[in-house]
PDB file of C-alpha atoms in Angstrom:
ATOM      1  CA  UNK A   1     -12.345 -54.805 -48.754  1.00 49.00           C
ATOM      2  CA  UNK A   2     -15.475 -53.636 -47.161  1.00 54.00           C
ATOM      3  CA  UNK A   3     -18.786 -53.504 -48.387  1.00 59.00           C
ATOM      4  CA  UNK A   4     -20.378 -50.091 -49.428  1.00 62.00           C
ATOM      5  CA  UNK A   5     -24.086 -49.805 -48.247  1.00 64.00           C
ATOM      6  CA  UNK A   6     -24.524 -47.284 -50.234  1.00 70.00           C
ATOM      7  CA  UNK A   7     -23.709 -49.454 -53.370  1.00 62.00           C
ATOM      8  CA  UNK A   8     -25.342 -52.521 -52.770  1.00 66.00           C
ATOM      9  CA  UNK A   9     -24.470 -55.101 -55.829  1.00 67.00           C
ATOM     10  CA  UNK A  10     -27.620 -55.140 -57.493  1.00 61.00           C
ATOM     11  CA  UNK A  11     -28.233 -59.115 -59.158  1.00 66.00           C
ATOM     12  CA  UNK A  12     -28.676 -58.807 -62.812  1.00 70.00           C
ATOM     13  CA  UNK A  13     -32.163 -60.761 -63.677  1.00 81.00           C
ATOM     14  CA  UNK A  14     -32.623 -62.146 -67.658  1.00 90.00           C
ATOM     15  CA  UNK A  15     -36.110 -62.968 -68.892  1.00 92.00           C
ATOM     16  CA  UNK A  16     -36.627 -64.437 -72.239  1.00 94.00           C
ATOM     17  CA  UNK A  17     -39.361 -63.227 -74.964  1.00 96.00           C
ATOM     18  CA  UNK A  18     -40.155 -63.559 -78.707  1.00 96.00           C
ATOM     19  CA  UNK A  19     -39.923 -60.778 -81.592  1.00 97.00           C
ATOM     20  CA  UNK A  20     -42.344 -61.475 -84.091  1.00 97.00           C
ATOM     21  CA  UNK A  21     -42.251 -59.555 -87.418  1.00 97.00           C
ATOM     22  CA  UNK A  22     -45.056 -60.105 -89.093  1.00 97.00           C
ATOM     23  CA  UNK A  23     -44.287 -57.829 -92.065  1.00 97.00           C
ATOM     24  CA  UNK A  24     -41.579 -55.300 -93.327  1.00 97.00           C
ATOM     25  CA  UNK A  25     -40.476 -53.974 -97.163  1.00 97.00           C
ATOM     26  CA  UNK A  26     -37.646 -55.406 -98.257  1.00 96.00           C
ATOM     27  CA  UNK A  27     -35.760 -52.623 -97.891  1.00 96.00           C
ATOM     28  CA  UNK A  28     -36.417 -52.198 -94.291  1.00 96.00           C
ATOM     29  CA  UNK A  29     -35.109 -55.487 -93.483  1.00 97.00           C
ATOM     30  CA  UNK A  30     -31.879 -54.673 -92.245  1.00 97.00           C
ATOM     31  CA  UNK A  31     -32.885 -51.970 -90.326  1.00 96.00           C
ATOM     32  CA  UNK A  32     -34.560 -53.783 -88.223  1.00 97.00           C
ATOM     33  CA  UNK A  33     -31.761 -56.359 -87.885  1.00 97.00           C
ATOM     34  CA  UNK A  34     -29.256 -53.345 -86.576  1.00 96.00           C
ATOM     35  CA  UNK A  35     -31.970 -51.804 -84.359  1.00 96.00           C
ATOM     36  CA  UNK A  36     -32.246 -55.541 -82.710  1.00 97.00           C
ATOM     37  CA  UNK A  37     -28.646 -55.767 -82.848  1.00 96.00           C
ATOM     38  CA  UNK A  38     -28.259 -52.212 -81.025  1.00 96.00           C
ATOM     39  CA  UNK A  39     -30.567 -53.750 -78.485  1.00 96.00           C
ATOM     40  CA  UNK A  40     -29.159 -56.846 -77.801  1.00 95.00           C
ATOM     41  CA  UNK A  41     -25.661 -55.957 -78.324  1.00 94.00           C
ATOM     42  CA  UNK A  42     -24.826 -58.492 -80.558  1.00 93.00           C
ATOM     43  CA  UNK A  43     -24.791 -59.350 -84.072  1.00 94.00           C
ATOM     44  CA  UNK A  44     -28.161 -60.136 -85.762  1.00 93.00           C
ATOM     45  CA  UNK A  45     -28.929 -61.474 -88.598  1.00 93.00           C
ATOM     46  CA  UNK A  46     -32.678 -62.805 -89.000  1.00 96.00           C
ATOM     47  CA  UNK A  47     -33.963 -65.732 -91.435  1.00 96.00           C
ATOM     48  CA  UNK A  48     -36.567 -63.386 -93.373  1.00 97.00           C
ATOM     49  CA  UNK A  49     -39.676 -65.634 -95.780  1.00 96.00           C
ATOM     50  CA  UNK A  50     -42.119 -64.197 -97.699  1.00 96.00           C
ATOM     51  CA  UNK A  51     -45.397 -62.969 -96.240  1.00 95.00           C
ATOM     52  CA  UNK A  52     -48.184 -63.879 -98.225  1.00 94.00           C
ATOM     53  CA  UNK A  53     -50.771 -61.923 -95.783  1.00 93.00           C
ATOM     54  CA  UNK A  54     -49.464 -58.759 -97.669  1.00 93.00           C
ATOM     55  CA  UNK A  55     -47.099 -59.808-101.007  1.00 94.00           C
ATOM     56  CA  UNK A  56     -43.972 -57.805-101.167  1.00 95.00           C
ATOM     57  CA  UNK A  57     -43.359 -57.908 -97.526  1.00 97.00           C
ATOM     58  CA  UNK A  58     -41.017 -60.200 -95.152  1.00 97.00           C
ATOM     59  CA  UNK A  59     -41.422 -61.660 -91.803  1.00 97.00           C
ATOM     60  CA  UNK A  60     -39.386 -63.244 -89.569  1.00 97.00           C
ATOM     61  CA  UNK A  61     -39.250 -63.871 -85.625  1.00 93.00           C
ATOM     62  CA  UNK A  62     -36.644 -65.034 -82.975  1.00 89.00           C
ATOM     63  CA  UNK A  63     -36.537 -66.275 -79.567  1.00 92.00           C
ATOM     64  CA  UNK A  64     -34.191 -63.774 -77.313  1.00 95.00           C
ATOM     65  CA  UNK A  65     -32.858 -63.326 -73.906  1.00 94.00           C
ATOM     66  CA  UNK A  66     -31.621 -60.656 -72.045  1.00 93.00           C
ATOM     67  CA  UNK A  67     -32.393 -58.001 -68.804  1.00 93.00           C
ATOM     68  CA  UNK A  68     -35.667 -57.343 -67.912  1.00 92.00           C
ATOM     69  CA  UNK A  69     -36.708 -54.574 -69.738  1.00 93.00           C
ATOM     70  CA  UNK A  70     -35.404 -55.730 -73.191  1.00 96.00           C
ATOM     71  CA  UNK A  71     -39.258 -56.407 -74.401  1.00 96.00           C
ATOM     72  CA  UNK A  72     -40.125 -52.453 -73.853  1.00 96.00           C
ATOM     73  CA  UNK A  73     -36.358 -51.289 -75.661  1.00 97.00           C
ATOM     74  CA  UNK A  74     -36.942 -53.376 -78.689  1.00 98.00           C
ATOM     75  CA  UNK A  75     -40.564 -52.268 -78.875  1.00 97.00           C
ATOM     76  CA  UNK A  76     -38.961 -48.428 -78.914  1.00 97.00           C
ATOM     77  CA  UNK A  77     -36.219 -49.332 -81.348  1.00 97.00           C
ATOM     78  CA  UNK A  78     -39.052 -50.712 -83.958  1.00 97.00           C
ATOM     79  CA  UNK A  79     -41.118 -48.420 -83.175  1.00 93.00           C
ATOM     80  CA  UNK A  80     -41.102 -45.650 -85.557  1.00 86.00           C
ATOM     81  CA  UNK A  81     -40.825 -46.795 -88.940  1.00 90.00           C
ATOM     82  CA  UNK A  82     -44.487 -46.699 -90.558  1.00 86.00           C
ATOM     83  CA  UNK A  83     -44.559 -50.048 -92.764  1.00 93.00           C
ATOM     84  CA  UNK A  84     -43.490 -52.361 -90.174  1.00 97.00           C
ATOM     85  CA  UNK A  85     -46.036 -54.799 -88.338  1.00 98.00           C
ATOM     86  CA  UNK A  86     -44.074 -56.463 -84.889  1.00 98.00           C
ATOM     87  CA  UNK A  87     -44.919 -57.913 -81.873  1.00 98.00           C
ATOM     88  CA  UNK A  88     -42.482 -58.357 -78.715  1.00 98.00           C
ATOM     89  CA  UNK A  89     -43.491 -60.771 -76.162  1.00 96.00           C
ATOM     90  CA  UNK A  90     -41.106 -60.794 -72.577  1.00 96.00           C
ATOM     91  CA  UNK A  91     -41.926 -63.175 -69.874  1.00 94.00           C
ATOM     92  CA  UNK A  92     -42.498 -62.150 -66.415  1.00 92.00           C
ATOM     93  CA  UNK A  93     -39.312 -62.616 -64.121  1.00 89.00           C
ATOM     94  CA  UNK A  94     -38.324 -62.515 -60.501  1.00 88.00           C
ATOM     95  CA  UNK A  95     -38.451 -58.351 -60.510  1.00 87.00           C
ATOM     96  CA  UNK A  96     -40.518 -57.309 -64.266  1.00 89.00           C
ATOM     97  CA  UNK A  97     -44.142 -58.580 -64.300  1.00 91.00           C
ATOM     98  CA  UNK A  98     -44.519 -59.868 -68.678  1.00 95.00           C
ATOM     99  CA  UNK A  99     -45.158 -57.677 -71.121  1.00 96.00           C
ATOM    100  CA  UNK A 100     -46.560 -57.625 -74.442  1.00 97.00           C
ATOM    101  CA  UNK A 101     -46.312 -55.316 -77.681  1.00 98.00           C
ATOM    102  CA  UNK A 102     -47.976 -54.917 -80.717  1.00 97.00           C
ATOM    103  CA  UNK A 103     -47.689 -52.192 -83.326  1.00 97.00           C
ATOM    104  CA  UNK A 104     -49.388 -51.505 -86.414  1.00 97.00           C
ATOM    105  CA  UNK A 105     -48.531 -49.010 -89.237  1.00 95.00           C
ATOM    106  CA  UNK A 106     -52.719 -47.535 -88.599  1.00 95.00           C
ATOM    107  CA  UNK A 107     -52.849 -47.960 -84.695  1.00 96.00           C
ATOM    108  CA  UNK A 108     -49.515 -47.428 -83.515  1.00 96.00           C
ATOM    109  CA  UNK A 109     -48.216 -49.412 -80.609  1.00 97.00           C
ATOM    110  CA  UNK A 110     -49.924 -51.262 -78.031  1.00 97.00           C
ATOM    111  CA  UNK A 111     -48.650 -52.358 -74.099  1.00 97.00           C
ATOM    112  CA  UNK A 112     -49.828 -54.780 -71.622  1.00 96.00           C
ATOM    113  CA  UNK A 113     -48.638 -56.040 -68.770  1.00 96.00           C
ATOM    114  CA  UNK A 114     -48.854 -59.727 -68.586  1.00 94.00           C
ATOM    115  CA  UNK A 115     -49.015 -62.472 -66.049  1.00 90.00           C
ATOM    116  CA  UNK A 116     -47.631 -65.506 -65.939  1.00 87.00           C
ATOM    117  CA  UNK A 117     -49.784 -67.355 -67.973  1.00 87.00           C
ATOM    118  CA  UNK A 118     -49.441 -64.975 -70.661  1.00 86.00           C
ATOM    119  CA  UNK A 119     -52.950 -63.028 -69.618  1.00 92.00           C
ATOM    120  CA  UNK A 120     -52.934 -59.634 -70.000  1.00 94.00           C
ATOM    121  CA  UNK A 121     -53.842 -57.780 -66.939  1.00 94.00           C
ATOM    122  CA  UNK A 122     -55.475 -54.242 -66.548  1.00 95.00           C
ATOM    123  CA  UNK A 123     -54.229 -52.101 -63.665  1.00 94.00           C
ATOM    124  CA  UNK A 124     -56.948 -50.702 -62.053  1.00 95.00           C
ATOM    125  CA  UNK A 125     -56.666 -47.110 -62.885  1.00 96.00           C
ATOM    126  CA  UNK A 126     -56.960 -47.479 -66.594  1.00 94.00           C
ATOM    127  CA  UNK A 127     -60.401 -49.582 -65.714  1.00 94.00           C
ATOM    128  CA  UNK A 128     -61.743 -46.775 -63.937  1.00 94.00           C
ATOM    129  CA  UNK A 129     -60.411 -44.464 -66.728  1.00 93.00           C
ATOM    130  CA  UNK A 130     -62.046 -46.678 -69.224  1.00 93.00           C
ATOM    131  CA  UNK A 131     -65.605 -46.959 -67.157  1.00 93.00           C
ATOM    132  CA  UNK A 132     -65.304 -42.693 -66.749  1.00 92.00           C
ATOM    133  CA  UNK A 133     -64.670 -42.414 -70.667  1.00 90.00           C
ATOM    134  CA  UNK A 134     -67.963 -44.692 -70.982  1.00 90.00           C
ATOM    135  CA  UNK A 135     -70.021 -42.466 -69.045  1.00 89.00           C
ATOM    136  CA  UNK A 136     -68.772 -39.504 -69.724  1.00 87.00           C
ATOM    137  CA  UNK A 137     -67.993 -39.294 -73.144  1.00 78.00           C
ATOM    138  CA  UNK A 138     -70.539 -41.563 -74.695  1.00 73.00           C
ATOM    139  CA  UNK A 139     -68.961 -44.659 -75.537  1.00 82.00           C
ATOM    140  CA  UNK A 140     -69.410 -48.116 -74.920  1.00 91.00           C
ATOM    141  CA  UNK A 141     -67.643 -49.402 -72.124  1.00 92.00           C
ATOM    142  CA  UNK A 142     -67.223 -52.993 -73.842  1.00 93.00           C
ATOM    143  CA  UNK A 143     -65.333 -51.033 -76.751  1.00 92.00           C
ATOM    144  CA  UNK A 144     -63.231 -49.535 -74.053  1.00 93.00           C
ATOM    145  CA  UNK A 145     -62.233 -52.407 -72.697  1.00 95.00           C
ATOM    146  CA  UNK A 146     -61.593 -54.548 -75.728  1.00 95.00           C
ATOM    147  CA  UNK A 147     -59.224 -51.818 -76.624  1.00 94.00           C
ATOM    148  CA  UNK A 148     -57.490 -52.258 -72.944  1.00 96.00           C
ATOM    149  CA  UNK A 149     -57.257 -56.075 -74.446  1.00 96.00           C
ATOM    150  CA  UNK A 150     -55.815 -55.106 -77.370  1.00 96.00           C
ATOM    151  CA  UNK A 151     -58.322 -56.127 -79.542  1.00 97.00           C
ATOM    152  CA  UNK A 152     -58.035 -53.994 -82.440  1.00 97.00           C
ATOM    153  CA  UNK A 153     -54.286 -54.967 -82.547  1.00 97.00           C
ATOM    154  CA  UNK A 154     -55.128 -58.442 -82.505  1.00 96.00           C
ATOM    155  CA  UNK A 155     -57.770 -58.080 -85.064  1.00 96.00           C
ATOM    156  CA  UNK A 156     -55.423 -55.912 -87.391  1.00 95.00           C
ATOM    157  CA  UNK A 157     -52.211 -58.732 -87.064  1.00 96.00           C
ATOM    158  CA  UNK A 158     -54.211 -61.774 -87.042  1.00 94.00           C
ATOM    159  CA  UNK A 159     -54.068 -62.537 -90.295  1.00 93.00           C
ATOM    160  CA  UNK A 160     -50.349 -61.872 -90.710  1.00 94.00           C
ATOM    161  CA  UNK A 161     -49.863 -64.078 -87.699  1.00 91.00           C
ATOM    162  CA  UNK A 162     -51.921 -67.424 -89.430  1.00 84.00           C
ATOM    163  CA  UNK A 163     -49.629 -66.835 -92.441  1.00 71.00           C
ATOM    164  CA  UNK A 164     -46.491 -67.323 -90.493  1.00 57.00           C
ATOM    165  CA  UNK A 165     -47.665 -70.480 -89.090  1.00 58.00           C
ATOM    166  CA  UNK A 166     -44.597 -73.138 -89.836  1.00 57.00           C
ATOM    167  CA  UNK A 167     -42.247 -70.532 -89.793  1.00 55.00           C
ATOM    168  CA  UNK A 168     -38.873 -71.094 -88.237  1.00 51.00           C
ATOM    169  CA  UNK A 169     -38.034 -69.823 -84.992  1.00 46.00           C
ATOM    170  CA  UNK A 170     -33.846 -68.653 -84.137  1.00 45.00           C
ATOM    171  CA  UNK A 171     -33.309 -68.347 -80.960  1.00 42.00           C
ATOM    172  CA  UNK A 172     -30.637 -65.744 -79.779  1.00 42.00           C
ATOM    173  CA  UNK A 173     -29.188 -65.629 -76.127  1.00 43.00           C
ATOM    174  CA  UNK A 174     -27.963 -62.739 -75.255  1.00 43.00           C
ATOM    175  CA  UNK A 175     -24.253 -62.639 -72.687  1.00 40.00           C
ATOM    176  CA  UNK A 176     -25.268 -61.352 -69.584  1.00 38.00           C
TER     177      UNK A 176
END
């Protein structure tokens, strides 16, 4: 059989990342267990513990693996419901740079690209955006680019994250 150049046989790379959920309602639990399952294409079931940052929610997190571009679909798939706090960590592989997302029910989702040492870096047009923004409409160019960081994201979840401290970690590998 001869090879098709038109078809090349395109290698299949995995990267790894974390899904934290640092609070959901009860009854939004396992909704988010099916829309990681949908994801992943597997069966999920996640060890949920109380989250005494905001009583009456749940929290959990798992290790996963799977393509490179799994970080940005779970991110979607969580996206939408209003009461859920999450994070999605992926690390950087051989053809996806890392990536990092954080969503609040008041600021909606975040995105950064991250390098390999889990730094968050800022493509150069959304720096010059930022520096226009500060001259232009009269705000302060360190507020821009704490927002570029993530800050407010990090402010808002930071004390959800110190009350999972100790919490266990599943990992789930997904069949490539």
């Amino acid at each position: 059989m001869q090879d098709d150049p038109l078809s090349p046989e395109v290698p299949v790379t995995t990267t790894r990342g974390v899904l934290y959920v640092h609070s959901a309602p009860r009854a939004l639990c396992p909704h988010v267990e099916w829309a990681v399952a949908g994801v992943l294409g597997t069966r999920v079931s996640l060890d949920w513990i109380r989250q005494p940052a905001a009583p009456g929610t749940w929290r959990s997190e798992f290790s996963w693996q799977g393509r490179a571009g799994t970080g940005s679909q779970l991110a979607s798939a969580l996206r939408g419901w209003q009461m859920l706090r999450f994070e999605v960590t992926a690390e950087p592989c051989p053809t996806a740079e890392g990536e990092r997302y954080s969503c609040t029910p008041d600021l909606g989702i975040f995105h950064a690209v991250t390098g390999i040492h889990g730094d968050i870096l800022i493509p150069e047009d959304r720096l010059r955006a930022a520096l226009v923004r500060s001259r232009t409409e009269e705000t302060n160019l360190e507020a821009e680019i704490a927002r570029l960081l993530g800050k407010p994201w990090d402010d808002e979840l930071e004390p959800f994250r110190h009350a999972g401290e100790g919490a266990p970690v599943r990992w789930l590998h997904q069949v490539v």
